[in-house]
Short mmCIF file of C-alpha atoms in Angstrom, two decimals:
data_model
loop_
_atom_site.label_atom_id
_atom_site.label_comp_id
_atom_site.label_asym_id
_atom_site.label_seq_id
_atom_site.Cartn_x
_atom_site.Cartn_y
_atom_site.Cartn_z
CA UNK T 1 12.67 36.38 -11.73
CA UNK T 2 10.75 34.94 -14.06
CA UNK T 3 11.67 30.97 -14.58
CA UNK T 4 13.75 30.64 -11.73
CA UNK T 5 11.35 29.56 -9.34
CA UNK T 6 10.93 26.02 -8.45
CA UNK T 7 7.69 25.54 -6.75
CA UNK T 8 6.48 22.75 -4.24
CA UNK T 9 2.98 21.70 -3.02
CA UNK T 10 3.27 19.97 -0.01
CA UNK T 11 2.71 19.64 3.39
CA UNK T 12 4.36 22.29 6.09
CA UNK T 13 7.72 22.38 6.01
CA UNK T 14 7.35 22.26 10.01
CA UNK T 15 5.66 19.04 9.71
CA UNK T 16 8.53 17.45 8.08
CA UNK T 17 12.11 15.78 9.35
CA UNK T 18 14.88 16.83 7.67
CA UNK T 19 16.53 13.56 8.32
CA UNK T 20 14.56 11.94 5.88
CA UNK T 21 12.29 13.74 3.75
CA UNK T 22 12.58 14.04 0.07
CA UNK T 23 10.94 17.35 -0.71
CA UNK T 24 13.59 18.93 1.92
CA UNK T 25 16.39 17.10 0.31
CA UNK T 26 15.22 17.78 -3.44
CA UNK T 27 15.01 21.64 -2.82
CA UNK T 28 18.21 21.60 -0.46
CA UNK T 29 19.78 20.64 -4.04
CA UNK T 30 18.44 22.93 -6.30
CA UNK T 31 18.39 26.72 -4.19
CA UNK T 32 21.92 27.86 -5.06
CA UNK T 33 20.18 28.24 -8.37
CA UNK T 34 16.40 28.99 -8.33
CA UNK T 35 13.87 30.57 -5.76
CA UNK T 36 12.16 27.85 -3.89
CA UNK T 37 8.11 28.61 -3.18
CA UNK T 38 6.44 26.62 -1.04
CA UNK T 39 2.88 26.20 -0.37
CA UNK T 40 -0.04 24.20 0.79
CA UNK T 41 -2.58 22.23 -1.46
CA UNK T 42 -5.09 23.94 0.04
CA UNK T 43 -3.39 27.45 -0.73
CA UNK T 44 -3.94 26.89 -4.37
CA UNK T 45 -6.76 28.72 -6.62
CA UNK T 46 -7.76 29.50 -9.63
CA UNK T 47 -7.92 33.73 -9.95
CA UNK T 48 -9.06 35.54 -12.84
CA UNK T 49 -8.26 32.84 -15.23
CA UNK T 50 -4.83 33.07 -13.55
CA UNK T 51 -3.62 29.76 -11.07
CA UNK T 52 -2.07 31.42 -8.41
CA UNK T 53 -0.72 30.31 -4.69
CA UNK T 54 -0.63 31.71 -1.35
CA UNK T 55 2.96 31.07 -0.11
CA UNK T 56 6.37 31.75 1.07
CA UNK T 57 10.04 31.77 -0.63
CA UNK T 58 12.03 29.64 1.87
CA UNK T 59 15.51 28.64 2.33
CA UNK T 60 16.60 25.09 3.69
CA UNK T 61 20.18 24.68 6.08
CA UNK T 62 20.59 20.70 7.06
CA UNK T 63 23.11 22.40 9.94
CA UNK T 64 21.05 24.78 11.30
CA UNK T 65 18.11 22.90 13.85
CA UNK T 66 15.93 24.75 12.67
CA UNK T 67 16.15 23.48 8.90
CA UNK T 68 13.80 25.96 7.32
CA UNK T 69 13.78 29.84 7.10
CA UNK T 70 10.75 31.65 5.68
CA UNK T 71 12.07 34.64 4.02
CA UNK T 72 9.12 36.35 1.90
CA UNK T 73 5.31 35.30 2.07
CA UNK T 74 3.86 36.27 -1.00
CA UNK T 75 0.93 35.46 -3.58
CA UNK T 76 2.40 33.79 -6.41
CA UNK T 77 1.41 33.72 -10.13
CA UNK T 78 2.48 29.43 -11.02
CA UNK T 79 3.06 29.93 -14.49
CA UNK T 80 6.00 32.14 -13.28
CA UNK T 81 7.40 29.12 -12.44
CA UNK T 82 10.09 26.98 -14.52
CA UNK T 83 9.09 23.64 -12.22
CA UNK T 84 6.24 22.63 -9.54
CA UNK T 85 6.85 19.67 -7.55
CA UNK T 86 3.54 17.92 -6.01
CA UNK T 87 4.51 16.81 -3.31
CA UNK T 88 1.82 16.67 -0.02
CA UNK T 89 1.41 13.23 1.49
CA UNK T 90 -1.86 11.18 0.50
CA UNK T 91 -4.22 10.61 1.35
CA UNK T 92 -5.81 10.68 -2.50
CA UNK T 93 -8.53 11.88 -1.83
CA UNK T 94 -11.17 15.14 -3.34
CA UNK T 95 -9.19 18.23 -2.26
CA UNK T 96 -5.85 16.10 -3.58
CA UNK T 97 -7.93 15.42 -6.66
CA UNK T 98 -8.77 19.02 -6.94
CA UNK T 99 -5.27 20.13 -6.99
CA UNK T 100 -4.45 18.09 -9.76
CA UNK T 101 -7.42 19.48 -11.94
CA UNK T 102 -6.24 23.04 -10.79
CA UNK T 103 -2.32 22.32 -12.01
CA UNK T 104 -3.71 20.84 -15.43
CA UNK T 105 -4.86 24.23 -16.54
CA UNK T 106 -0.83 25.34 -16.15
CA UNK T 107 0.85 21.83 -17.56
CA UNK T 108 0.74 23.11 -20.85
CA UNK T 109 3.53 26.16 -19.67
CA UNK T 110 5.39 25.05 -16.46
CA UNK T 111 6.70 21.35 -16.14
CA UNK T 112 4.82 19.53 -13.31
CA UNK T 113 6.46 16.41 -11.68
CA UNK T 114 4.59 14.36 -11.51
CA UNK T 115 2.32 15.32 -14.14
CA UNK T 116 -1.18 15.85 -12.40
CA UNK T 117 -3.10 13.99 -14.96
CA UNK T 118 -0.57 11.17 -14.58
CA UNK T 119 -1.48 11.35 -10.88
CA UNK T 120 -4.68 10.18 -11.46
CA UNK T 121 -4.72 7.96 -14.16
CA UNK T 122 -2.22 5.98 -11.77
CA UNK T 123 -3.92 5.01 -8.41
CA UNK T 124 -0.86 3.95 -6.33
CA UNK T 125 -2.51 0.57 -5.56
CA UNK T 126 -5.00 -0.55 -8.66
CA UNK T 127 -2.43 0.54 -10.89
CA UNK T 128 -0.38 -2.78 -9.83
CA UNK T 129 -3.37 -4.92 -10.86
CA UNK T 130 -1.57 -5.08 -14.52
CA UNK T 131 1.63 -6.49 -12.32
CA UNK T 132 -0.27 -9.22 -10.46
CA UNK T 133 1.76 -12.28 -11.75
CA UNK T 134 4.79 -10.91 -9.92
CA UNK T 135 2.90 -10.26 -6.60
CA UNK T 136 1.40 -12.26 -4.11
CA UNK T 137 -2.23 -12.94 -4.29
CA UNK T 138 -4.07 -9.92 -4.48
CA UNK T 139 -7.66 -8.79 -4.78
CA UNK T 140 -9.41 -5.48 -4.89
CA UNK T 141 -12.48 -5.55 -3.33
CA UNK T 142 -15.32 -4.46 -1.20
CA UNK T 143 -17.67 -7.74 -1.81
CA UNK T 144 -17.82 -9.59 0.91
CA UNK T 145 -18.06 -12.79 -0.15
CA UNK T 146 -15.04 -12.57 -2.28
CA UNK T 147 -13.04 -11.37 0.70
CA UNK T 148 -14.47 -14.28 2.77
CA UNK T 149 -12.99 -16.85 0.09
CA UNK T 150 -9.77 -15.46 -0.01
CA UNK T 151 -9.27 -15.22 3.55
CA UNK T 152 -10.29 -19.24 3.42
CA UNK T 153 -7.52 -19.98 -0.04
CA UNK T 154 -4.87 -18.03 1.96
CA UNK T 155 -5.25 -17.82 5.41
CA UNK T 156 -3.26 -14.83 6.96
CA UNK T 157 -4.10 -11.59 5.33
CA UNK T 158 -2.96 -7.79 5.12
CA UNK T 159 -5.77 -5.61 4.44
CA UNK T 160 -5.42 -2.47 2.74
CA UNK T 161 -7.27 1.25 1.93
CA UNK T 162 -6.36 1.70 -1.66
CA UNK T 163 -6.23 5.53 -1.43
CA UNK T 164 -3.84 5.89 2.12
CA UNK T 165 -0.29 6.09 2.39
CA UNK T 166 2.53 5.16 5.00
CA UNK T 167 1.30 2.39 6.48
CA UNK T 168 -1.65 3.74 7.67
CA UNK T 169 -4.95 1.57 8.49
CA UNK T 170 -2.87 -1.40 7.76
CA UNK T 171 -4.52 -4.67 9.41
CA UNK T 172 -2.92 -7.35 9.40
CA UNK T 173 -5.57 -10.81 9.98
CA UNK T 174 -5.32 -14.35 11.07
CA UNK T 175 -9.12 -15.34 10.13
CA UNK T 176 -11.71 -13.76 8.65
CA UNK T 177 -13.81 -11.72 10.80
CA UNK T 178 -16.87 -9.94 9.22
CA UNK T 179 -17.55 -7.22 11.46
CA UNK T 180 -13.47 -5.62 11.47
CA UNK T 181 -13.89 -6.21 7.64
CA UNK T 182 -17.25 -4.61 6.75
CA UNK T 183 -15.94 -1.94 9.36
CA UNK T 184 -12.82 -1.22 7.07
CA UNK T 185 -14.77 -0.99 3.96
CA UNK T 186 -17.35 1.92 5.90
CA UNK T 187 -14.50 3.53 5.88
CA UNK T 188 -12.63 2.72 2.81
CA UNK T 189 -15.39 1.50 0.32
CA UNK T 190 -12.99 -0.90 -2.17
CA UNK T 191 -9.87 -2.44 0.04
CA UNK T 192 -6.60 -4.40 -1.01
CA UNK T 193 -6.38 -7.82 0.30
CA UNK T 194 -3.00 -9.60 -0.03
CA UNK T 195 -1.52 -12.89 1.02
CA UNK T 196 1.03 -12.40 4.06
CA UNK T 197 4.95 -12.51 3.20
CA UNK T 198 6.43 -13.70 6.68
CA UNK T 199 9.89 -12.35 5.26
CA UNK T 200 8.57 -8.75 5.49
CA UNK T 201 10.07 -8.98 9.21
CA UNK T 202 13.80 -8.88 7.07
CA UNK T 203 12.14 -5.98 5.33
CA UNK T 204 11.01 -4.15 2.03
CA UNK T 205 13.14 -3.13 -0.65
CA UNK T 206 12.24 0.44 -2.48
CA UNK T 207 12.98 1.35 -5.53
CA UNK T 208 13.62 4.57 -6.73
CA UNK T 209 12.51 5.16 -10.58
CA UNK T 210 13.50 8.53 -12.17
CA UNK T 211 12.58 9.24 -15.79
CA UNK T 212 12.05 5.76 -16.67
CA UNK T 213 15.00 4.40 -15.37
CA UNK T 214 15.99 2.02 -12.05
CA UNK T 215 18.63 4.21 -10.31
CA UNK T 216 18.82 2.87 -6.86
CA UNK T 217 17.26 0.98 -4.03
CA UNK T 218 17.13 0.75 -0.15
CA UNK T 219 15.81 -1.99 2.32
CA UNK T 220 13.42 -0.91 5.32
CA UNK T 221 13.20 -3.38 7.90
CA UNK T 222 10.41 -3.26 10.49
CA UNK T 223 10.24 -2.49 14.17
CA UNK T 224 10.30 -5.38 16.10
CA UNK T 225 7.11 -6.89 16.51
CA UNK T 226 5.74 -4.81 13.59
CA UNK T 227 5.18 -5.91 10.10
CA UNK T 228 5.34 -2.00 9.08
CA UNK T 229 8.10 -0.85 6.88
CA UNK T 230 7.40 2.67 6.43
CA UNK T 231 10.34 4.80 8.32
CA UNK T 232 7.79 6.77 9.81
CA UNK T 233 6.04 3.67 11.78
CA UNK T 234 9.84 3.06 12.63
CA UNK T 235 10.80 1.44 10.45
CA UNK T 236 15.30 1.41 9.59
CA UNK T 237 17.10 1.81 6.42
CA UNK T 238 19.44 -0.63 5.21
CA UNK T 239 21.59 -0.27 1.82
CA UNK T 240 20.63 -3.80 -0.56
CA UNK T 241 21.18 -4.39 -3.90
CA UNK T 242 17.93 -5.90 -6.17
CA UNK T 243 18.13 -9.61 -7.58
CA UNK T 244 18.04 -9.67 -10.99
CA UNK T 245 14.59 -10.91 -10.94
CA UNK T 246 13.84 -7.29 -8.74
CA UNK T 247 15.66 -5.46 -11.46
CA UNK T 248 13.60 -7.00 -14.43
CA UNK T 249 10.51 -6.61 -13.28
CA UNK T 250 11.41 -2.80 -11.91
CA UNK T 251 12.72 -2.14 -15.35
CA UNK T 252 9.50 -3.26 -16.83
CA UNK T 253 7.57 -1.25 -14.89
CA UNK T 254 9.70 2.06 -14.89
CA UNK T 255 9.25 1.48 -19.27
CA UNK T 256 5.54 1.55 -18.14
CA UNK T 257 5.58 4.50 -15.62
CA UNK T 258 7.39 6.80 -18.75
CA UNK T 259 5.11 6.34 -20.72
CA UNK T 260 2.13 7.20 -18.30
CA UNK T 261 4.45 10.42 -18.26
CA UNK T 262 5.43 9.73 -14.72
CA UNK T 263 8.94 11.52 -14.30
CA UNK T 264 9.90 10.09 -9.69
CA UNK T 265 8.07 6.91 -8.90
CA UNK T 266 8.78 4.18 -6.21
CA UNK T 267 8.05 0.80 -6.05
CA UNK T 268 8.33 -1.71 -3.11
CA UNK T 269 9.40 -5.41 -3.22
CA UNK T 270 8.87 -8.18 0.07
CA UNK T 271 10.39 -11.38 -0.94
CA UNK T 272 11.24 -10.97 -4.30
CA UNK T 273 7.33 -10.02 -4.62
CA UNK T 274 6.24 -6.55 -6.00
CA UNK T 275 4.28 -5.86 -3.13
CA UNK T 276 1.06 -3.61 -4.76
CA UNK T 277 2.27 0.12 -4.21
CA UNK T 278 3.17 2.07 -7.30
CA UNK T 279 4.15 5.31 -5.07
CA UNK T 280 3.44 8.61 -7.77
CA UNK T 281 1.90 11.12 -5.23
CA UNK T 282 4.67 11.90 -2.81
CA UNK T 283 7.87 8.98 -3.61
CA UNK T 284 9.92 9.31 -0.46
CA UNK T 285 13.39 7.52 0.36
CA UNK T 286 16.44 9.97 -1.47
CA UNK T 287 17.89 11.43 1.77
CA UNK T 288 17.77 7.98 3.46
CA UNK T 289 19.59 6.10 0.51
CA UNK T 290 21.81 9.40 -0.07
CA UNK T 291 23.11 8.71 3.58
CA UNK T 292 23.60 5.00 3.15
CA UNK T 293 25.36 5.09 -0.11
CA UNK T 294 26.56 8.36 -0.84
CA UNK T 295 25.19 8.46 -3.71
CA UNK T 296 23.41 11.82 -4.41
CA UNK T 297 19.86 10.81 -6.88
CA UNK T 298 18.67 14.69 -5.92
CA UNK T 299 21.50 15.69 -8.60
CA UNK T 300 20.56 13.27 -10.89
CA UNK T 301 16.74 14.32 -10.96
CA UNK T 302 17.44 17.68 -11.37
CA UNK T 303 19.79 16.53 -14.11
CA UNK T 304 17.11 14.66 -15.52
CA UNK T 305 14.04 17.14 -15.21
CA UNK T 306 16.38 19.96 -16.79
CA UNK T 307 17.58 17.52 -19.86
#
């Protein structure tokens, strides 16, 4: 049995839709030939020197409705794995910390995607701050007086938690207004403020970046009357193809992403704008762009991780 396991962290597989997840569709792929064990972050220990996981082996069936079967629950030994895939949806915060700190003592003997230490080093928002000339204006902040003069310079503003994920907390402000913002950063501490892109109503465009190379993309455009363009605010796939400026700047930053030893990233465009979120926790988007193009990246990242 040993090294044909493929193990993912993540959240429930009950909590999930098979319509669209990625962790679902990247195990679906794989299962004819390893063991898939799945298990929640907060499952994970360290035992006797030994980094070990309370879990289950499950099998995944798109035709069945219910997608998932549990077939053995079991305490499992990680380094008898030949791949973990961290997968559980931010929020980054301690306990997902943790987790990565836990997985580093194992790097060393079972390949991690993506690497935990890599997980850190890049925080999904901040990490953009070396991409600013190709994004709208951007601060990261929690002072409020620098908040207050960029709400005057541009007007219309999305605010931001660095650390959340899927749209999440998202404002969206006409004028400044001290009491929402100093509210937001209670909660947050440091925020993202960023210049509006009206053209987010024809959507995002996602990129999917898989061992340092640009291998596909997808549009989500919003809800009406919602500037959201995460599917799971309700967002609706569309199948796009990047500019070239899109494709330069996503090649430059996939070069930069391989060697932070990031193997699955995502990265988001409005308007021919990089729009701030360097997505390394949980990337999401495969299944969608599988079913608008037929074209199957699940293989090609298994082809990828095994190479």
């Amino acid at each position: 049995m040993t090294n044909k396991i493929i193990a993912v962290q993540g959240n429930h597989p009950s909590k999930l839709n098979p319509k669209s997840d990625t962790s679902v569709f990247l195990a679906n792929e794989i299962q004819s030939k390893y063991k898939i064990f799945y298990y929640d972050p907060k499952n994970l220990s360290i035992i006797n020197s030994k980094v070990a996981a309370e879990g289950f082996f499950i099998k995944f069936d798109y035709n069945n409705k219910k997608f998932f079967k549990i077939l053995k629950k079991q305490k499992l030994n990680l380094e008898l794995c030949k791949f973990i895939l961290i997968r559980q949806d931010p929020p980054f915060n301690l306990e997902y910390i943790s987790t990565t700190y836990i997985l580093d003592q194992i790097k060393h003997k079972v390949k991690i995607i993506n690497d935990p230490t890599s997980i850190r080093n890049v925080s999904e928002k901040l990490y953009s701050a070396k991409y600013q000339k190709f994004m709208p204006a951007t601060i990261f902040s929690q002072n409020l007086d620098e908040i207050k003069s960029f709400f005057k310079k541009n007007k219309k503003v999305i605010v931001k938690p660095i650390h959340s994920y899927s749209g999440n907390d998202i404002l969206l402000m006409n004028s400044y207004n001290s009491k929402t913002i100093n509210k937001f950063i209670k909660k947050h501490d440091h925020i993202m403020c960023q210049k509006f892109l009206p053209k987010i109503s024809k959507g995002d465009k996602r990129v999917f970046i898989i061992n340092g190379k640009v291998v596909g993309a997808i549009s989500r455009v919003p809800k009406k009357g919602s500037f959201l363009s995460n599917m799971s605010k309700g967002a609706v796939p569309i199948n796009i193809k990047l500019t070239k400026s899109e494709l330069k700047i996503s090649k430059l930053i996939s070069k930069d992403l391989k060697k932070e030893n990031i193997f699955f990233a995502g990265i988001d465009f409005i308007d021919q704008k990089l729009n701030g979120d360097i997505n390394v926790t949980s990337p999401t988007g495969l299944k969608s762009f599988y079913d608008l193009s037929g074209i199957n990246l699940a293989k090609l990242f298994w082809k990828e991780l095994k190479a």
